[in-house]
XYZ file of C-alpha atoms in Angstrom:
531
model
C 20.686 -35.549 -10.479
C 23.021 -34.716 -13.036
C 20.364 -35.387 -15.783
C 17.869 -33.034 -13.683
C 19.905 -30.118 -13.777
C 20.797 -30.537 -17.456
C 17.452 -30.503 -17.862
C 16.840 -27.543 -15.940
C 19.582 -25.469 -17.994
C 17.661 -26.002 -20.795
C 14.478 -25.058 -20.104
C 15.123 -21.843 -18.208
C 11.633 -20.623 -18.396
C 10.541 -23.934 -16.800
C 12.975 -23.365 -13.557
C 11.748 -20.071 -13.503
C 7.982 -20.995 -12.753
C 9.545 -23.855 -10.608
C 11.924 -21.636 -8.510
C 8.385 -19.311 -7.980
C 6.411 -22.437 -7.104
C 8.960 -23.664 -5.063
C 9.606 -20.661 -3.304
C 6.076 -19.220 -2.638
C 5.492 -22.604 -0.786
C 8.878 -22.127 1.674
C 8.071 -18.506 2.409
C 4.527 -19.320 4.028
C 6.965 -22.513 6.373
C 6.301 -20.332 10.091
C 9.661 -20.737 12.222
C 8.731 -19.139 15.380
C 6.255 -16.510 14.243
C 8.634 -15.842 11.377
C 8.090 -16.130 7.408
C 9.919 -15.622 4.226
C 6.956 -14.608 2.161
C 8.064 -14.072 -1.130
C 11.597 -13.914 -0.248
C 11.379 -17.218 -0.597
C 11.224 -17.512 -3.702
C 15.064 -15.517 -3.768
C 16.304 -18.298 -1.718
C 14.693 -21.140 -3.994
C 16.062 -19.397 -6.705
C 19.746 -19.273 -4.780
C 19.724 -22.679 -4.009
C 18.753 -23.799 -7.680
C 21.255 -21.420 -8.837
C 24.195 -22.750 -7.437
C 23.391 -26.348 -8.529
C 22.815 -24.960 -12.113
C 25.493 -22.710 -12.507
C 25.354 -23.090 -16.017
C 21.554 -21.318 -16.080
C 21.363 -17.878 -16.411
C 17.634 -16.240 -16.877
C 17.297 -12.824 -19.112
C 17.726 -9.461 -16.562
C 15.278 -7.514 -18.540
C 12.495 -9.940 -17.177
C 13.415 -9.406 -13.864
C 13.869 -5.524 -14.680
C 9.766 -6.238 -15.680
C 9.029 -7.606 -12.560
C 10.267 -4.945 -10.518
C 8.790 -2.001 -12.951
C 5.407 -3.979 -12.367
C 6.101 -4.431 -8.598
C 7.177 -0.677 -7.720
C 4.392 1.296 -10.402
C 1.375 -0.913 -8.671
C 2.774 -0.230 -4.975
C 2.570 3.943 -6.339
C -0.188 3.475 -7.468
C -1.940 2.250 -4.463
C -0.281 4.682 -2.227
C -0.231 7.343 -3.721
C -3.717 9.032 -2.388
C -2.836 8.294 1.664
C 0.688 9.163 0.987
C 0.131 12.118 -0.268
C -2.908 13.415 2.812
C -0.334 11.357 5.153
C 2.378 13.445 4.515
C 0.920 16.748 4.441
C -0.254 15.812 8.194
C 2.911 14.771 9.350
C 5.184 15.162 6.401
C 7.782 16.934 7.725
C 8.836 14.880 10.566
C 8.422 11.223 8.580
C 10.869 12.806 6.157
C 13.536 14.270 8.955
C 13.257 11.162 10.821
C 13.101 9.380 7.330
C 16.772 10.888 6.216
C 18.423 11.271 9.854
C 17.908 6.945 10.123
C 19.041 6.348 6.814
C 22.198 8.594 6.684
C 22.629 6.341 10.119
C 22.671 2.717 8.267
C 24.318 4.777 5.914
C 27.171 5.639 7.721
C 27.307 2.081 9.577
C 27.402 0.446 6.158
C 30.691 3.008 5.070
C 32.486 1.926 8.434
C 31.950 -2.164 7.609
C 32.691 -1.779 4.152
C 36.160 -0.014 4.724
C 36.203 -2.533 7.680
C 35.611 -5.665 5.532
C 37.152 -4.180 2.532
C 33.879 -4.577 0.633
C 33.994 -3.763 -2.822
C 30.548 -1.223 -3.716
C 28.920 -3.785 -5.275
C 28.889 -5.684 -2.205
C 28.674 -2.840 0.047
C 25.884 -1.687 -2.008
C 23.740 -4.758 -1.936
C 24.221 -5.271 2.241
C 22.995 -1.934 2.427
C 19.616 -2.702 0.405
C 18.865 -6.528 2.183
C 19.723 -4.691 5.518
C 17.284 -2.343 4.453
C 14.833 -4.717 3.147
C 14.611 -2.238 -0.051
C 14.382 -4.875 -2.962
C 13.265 -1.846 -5.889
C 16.833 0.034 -4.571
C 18.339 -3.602 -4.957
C 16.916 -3.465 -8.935
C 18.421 -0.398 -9.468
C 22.243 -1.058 -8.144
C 21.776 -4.325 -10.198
C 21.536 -1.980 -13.148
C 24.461 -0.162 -12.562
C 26.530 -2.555 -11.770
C 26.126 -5.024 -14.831
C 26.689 -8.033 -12.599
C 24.708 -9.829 -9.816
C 27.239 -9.392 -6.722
C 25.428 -6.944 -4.806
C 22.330 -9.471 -4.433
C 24.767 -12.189 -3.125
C 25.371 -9.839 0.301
C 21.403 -8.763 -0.433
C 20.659 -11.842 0.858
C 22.598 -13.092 3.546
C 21.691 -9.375 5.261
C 17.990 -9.943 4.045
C 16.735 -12.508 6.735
C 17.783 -10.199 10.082
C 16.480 -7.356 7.646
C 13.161 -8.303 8.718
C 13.206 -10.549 11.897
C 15.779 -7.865 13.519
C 12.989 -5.272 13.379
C 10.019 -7.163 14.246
C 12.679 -8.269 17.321
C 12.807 -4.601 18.032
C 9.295 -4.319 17.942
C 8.830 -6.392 20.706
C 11.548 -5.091 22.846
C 10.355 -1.132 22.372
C 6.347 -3.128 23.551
C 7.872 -4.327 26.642
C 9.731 -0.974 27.333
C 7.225 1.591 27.206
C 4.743 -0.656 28.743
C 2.082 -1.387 25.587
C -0.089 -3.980 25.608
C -1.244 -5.894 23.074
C -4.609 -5.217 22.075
C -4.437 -2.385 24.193
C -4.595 0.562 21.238
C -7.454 1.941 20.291
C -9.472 -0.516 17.505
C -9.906 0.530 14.169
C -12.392 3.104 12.787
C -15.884 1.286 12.620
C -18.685 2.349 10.794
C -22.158 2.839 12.560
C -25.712 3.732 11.254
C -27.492 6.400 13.780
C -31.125 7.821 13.740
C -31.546 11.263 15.042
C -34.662 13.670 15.173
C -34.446 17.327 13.580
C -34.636 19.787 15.555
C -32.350 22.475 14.671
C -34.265 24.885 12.617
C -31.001 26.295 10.582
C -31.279 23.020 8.974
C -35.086 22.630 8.572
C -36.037 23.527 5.270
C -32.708 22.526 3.176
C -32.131 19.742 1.010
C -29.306 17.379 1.755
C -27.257 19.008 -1.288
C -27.273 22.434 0.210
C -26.188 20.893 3.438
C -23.320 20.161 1.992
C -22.714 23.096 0.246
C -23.258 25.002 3.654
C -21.565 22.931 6.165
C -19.117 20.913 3.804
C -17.892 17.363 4.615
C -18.146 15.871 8.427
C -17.259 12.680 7.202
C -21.372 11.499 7.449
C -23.704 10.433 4.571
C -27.692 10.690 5.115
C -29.343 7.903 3.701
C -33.144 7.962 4.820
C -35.340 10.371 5.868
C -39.288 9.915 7.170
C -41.448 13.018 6.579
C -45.074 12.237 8.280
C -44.278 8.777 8.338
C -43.426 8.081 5.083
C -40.087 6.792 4.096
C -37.681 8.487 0.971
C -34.163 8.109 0.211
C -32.223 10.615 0.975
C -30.777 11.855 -2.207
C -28.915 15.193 -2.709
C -32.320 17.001 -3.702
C -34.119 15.597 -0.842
C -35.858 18.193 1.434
C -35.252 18.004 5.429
C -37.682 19.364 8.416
C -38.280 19.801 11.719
C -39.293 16.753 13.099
C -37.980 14.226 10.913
C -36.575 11.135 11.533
C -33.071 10.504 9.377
C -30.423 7.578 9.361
C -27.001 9.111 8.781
C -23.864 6.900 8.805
C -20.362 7.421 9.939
C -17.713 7.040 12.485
C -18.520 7.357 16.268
C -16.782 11.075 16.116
C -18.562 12.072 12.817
C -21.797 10.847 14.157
C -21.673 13.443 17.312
C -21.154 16.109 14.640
C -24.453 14.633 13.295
C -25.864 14.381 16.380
C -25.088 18.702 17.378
C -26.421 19.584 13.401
C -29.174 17.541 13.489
C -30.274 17.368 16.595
C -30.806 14.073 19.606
C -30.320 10.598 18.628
C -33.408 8.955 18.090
C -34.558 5.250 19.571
C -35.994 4.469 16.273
C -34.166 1.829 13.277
C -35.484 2.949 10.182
C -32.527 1.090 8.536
C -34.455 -2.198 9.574
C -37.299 -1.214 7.674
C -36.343 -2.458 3.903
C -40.348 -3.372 2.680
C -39.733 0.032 0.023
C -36.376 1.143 0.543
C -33.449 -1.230 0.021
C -29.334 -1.272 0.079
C -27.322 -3.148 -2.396
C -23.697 -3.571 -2.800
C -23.202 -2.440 -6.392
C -19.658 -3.268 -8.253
C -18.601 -0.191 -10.479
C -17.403 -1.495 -13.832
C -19.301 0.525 -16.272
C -15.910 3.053 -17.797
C -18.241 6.131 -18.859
C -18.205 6.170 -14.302
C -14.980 5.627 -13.715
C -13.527 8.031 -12.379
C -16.149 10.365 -11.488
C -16.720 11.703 -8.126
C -19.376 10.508 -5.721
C -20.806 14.321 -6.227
C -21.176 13.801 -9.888
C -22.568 10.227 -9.714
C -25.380 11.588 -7.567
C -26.354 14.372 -9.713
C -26.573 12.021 -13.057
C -28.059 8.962 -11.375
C -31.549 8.361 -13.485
C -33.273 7.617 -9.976
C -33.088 9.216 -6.640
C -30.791 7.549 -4.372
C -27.753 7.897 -1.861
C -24.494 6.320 -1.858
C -22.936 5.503 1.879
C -20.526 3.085 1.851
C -17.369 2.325 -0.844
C -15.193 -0.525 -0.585
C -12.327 -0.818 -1.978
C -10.039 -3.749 -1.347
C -10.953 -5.219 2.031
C -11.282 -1.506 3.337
C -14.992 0.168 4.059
C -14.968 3.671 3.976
C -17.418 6.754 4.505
C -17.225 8.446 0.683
C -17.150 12.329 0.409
C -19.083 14.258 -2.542
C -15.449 14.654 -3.914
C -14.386 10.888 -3.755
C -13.646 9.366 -6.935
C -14.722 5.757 -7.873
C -12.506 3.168 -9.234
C -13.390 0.604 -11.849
C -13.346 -2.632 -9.149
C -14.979 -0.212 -5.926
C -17.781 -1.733 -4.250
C -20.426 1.022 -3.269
C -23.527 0.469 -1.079
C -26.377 2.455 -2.814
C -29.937 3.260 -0.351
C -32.641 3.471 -3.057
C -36.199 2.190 -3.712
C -36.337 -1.642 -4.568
C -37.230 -0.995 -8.288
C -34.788 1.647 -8.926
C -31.988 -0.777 -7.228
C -31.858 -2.643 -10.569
C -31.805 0.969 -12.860
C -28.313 1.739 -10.347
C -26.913 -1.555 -10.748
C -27.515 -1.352 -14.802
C -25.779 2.238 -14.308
C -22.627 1.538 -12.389
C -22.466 -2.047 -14.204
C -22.197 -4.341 -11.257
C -19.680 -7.141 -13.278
C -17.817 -9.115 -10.842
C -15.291 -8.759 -13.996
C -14.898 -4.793 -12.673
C -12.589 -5.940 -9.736
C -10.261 -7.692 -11.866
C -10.137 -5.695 -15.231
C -7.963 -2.545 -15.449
C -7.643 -0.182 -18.512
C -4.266 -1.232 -19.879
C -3.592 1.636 -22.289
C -3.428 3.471 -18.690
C -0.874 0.928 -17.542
C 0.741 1.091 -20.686
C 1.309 5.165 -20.893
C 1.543 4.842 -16.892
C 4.876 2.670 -16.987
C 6.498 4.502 -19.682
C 6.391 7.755 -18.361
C 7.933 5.698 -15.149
C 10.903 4.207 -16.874
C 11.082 7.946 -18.812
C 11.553 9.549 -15.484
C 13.608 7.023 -14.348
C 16.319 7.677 -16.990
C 16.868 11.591 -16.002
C 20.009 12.018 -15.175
C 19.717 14.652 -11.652
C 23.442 16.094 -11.398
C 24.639 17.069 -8.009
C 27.746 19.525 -7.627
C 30.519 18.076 -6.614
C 29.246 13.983 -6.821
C 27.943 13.508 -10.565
C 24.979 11.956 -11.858
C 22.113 10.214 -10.428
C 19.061 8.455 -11.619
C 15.823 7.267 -10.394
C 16.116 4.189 -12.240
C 13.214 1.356 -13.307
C 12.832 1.220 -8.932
C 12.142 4.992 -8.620
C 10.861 6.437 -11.571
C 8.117 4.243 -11.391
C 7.114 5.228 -8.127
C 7.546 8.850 -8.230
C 5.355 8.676 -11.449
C 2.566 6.184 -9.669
C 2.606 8.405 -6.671
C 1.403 11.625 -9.005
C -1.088 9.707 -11.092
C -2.225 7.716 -7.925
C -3.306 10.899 -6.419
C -4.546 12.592 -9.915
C -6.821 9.453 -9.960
C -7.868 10.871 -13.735
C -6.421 12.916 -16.501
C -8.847 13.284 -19.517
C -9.572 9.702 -20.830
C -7.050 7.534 -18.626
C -8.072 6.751 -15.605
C -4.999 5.468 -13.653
C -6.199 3.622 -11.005
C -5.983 0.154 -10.602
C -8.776 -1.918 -9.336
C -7.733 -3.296 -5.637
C -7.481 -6.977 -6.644
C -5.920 -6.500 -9.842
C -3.386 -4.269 -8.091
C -2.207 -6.657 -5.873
C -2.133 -9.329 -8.379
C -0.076 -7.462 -10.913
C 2.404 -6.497 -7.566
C 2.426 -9.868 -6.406
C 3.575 -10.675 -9.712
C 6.109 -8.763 -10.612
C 7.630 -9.115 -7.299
C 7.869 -12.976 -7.748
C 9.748 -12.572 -11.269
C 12.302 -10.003 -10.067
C 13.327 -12.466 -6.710
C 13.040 -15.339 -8.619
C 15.577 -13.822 -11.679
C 17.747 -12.442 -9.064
C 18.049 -15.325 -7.029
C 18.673 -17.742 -10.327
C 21.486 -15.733 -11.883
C 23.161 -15.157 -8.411
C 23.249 -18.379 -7.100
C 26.420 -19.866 -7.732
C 28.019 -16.662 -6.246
C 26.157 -16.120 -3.296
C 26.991 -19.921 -2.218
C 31.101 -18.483 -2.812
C 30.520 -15.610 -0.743
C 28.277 -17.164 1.991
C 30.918 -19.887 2.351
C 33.759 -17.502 2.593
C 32.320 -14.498 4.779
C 29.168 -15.753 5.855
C 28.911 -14.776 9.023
C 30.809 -12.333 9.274
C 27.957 -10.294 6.175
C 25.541 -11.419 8.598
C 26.723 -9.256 11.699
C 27.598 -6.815 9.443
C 23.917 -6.385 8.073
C 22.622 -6.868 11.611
C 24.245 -3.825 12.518
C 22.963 -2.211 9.684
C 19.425 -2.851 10.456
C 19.903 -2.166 14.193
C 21.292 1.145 13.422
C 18.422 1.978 11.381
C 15.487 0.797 13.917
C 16.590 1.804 16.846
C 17.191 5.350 16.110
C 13.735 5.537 14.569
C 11.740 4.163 17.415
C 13.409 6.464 20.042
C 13.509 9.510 18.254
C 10.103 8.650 16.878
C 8.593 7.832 20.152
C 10.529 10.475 22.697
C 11.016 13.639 20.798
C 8.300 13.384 17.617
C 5.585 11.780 20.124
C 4.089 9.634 17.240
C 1.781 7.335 18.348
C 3.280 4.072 19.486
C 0.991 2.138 17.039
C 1.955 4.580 13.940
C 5.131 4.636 15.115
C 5.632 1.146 14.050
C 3.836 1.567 10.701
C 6.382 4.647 10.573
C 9.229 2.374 11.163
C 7.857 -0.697 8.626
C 7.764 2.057 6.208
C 11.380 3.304 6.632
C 12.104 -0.360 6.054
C 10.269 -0.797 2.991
C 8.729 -3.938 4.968
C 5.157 -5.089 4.011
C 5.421 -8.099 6.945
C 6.591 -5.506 9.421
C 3.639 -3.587 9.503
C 1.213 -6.708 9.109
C 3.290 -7.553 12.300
C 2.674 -4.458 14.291
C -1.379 -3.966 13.027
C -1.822 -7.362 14.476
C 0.195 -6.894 17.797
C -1.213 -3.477 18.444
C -4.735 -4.547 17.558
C -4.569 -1.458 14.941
C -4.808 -0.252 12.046
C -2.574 3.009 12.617
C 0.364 1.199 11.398
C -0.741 1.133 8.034
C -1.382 4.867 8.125
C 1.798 5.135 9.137
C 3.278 3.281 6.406
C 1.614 4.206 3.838
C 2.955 7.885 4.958
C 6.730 7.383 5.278
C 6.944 4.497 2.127
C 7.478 6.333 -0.809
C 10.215 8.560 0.568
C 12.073 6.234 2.402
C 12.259 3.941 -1.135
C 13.205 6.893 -2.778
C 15.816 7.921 -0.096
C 17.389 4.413 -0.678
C 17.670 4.781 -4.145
C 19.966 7.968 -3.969
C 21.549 6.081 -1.027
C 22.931 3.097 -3.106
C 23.885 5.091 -5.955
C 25.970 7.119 -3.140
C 27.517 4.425 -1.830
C 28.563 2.370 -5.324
C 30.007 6.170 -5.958
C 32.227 6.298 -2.374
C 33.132 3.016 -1.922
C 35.919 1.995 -3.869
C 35.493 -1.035 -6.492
C-alpha cells in the first residue's frame, strides 16, 4: 500500500482523474433515496487525501473549475432569472436575505459556542448551505484549506436535512404527490375563421396588431388548398388554420380566431412537412425568430424550439442559440433549402464560440476583483464564485452584443459545468484531506449538529414564511427553497415528488441571489469571527 500511495504522490494529475472517477461512481451509490452526486467526488478526494498527505494538487486548477462551474450556471439562468424575478422578485429576495441572516446568526452563536476559528466557522456556514462557489471564494481568502474540512462534515445534512423537510412540510399541509398541476404541454388545434377583424390580414400584421399570445400558426387551407403559414401569409373568413400552443394560449386562439374545428390538417404531410432542424450555421445565431422569418429564402413557419430537453412555444422576439432545435412547417422541397440555412450539424449542440467564453470569463474574474467598501466593515469582493455569475447573469440575458454571441449551446453548457464542478471538489477534497480526517476525529459530531442546525434554521423559516404569509405555490415553493440552498438535487427532488415542473421556475428565480447573498455572507463572517 505503501508503494501505491508513493505512487500516487507522484503523479498528482493521475489521482486527480482517479479521485473524479472514483468519486462520480460513489455519488450515483442510492442509500435510501439519497445520493452524493458529485459530492462524491469531495469525499473520494478526502479519503485519498488523508492517506497521501504528502500530495498536494495546484489551487489555481481548482480556482478553474469553479470559474467554469459558476459562469456556465449564469449563463444558463440568466434569461428565467431575470423574467422570474421581475414577477416575484421582491419577495424571493426578502425571503432570500431574512433566511440567510437566520443561518447566519445560528452559525455566529455555534462558532462563539465551539470557539470556531472563521475559517472554520466560515466553511460550516457554506456546506450547511450547500453553497460550494461561496466555499471557492473563502478558500481564497483564507490561503489555507480549513474551512472545507467543516464544509464537509456539514455538507451531507446540507442536502438530506432539506429534502427531510420537504417531506415533513408534504405531510403537513396535506399535498399529495402527483397531485400539482402537470407541466405545460404543447397541443396543435384547428379552428375555423370567423371573426372578420381578422379576415383579410396576414399572419405578420397579426402580430403586429394583437402582439404575442404565446401561439404560432403553422397551416392555413384557403378553398381547400394547403400553404404554410408564413408571416406574409394572407388569412379569411372561412379558413381552416392549425395554430399551436398551450391549453390557455389556445383559448386565446380559439376567441381571435374563431370555434375549434374537427378537422387535422397537421396529419396531412403529402405537400407540407415538419422537420426538426439543428441551428449551427453562426451568420443565425443569435437572431430572433422575427428576423429568421423575414430572411428565410422560402416561405415557412417556425413552431417549436428546443433547447436542452425543454420544448417551448418561440415568440417573434426569441433568439436562437447555436445547439437549439427548431421545428420548421414548410413545403417538402423547401425543407432541405431551411435545413441548408440554419445548418442542421449535430456538431451545433456541442460547439460553442470560445472567443465568447474567453472575453465572457474575464470580464467575470475582472468583476470579481472590485473591491465594494462598506462603511464601517471594509472591503468586499465578488471573487472567482461571484463575479462570474453576476457577469453570466447580464450576458445570459443580453443573449448578443455585436459579434459575440454568449450563449452556450444546452449540452455543451452542462458539460463544461459538469466539468468544472468535478475539478474544484476533487482539488478541494485532495489538498484537505489529511485535515479534515484531524478535525472529523476530534469534533466530529459535534460540526455535524452544529451544521444541522444551520441548515434547519435556514429551511424551516423559508417554507413557513414562504408558504403562510408570501402564499407561493407549494410546488415553487420548494424550487424557491432548493434555490436558497444553492441545491441542484433538491429541486430534482421536489419536481419529481410534486409531479412539477414549478420547482425549477422557482429555482431558477431565487439562485443567483441567494449565491450571491452567500458570498457577502462568508466574507462577513471570516471578518466577525475572530481567527
Amino acid at each position: 500500500m505503501e508503494s501505491l500511495w508513493r505512487f500516487l504522490t507522484e503523479f498528482p494529475l493521475l489521482t486527480l482523474f482517479l479521485v473524479i472517477g472514483l468519486g462520480y461512481l460513489l455519488g450515483q451509490v442510492s442509500l435510501f433515496g439519497f445520493r452524493l452526486s458529485v459530492a462524491g467526488v469531495l469525499f473520494a478526494g478526502l479519503l485519498i487525501g488523508a492517506l497521501c498527505p504528502q500530495l498536494e494538487i495546484p489551487g489555481i486548477m481548482g480556482t478553474f473549475g469553479l470559474v467554469l462551474f459558476v459562469y456556465s450556471m449564469g449563463l444558463q439562468s440568466g434569461p428565467t432569472f431575470f423574467s422570474s424575478f421581475r414577477a416575484r422578485g421582491a419577495g424571493y429576495a426578502a425571503l432570500a436575505l431574512a433566511v440567510l441572516l437566520c443561518g447566519f446568526g445560528m452559525l455566529l452563536l455555534w462558532a462563539r459556542f465551539l470557539h470556531l476559528s472563521r475559517e472554520l466557522a466560515a466553511g460550516l456556514f457554506t456546506g450547511a448551505a450547500t453553497n460550494t462557489p461561496a466555499l471557492g471564494v473563502i478558500l481564497q481568502i483564507a490561503h489555507n484549506n480549513l474551512p472545507a474540512e467543516t464544509y464537509s462534515i456539514a455538507y451531507p445534512f446540507g442536502v438530506t436535512g432539506v429534502l427531510l423537510c420537504f417531506h415533513i412540510a408534504r405531510v403537513v399541509t396535506h399535498q399529495k404527490a402527483g397531485s400539482i398541476a402537470p407541466s405545460v404541454t404543447i397541443f396543435e388545434r384547428n379552428f375555423r375563421i370567423s371573426n372578420p377583424d381578422v379576415a383579410g390580414k396576414t399572419v405578420g400584421e397579426l402580430h403586429d396588431e394583437y402582439g404575442e399570445m404565446g401561439f404560432r400558426v403553422s397551416r392555413i387551407q384557403h378553398e381547400g388548398k394547403m400553404i404554410v403559414a408564413s408571416l406574409n401569409a394572407r388569412l379569411n373568413l372561412n379558413d381552416l388554420i392549425v395554430a399551436i400552443g398551450s391549453d390557455e394560449s389556445l383559448k386565446q386562439a380559439e376567441a381571435l380566431f374563431g370555434a375549434v374545428a374537427p378537422t387535422r390538417l397537421e396529419m396531412d404531410r403529402r405537400e407540407i412537412d415538419y422537420r426538426r432542424i439543428i441551428v449551427s450555421n453562426k451568420r443565425v445565431e443569435g437572431n430572433s425568430i422575427g428576423q429568421l422569418l423575414h430572411e428565410m429564402p422560402v416561405a415557412c413557419s417556425i413552431t417549436r424550439l428546443r433547447r436542452g430537453d425543454e420544448d417551448i412555444v418561440p415568440t417573434l422576439d426569441t433568439c436562437v442559440n447555436y445547439g437549439d432545435r427548431l421545428r420548421v412547417v414548410a413545403r417538402r422541397e423547401a425543407l432541405r433549402v431551411v435545413s441548408r440555412y440554419l445548418g442542421d450539424s449535430i456538431r451545433g449542440t456541442a460547439e460553442m464560440n470560445f472567443a465568447s467564453v474567453g472575453f465572457g470569463l474575464v470580464l467575470g474574474a475582472l468583476v470579481g476583483m472590485i473591491p465594494i467598501p462598506i462603511p464601517g466593515f471594509g472591503v468586499l469582493r465578488l471573487g472567482f464564485g461571484g463575479g462570474p455569475l453576476v457577469v453570466a447573469l447580464t450576458l445570459g440575458r443580453l443573449g448578443r452584443t455585436g459579434p459575440f454571441t454568449w450563449a452556450i449551446p444546452a449540452s455543451a453548457n452542462f458539460t463544461l459545468r459538469q466539468l468544472g464542478l468535478l475539478l474544484f471538489m476533487a482539488v478541494v477534497g485532495l489538498n484537505s484531506g489529511l485535515g479534515f480526517a484531524r478535525t472529523f476525529v476530534k469534533d466530529g459530531p459535534t460540526l455535524l449538529l452544529a451544521g444541522a442546525c444551520v441548515t434547519l434554521s435556514v429551511t424551516i423559516p423559508a417554507l413557513v414564511l414562504g408558504y403562510k404569509f408570501l402564499r407561493i405555490p407549494f410546488p415553487e415553493l420548494l424550487g424557491v427553497v432548493s434555490g436558497i440552498h444553492t441545491e441542484s438535487a433538491a429541486v430534482g427532488f421536489a419536481s419529481r415528488m410534486t409531479a412539477s415542473e414549478q420547482p425549477e421556475g422557482g429555482y431558477a428565480g431565487v439562485y443567483p441571489l441567494a449565491l450571491i447573498l452567500k458570498v457577502i455572507l462568508v466574507q462577513i463572517i471570516f471578518r466577525f469571527v475572530p481567527s
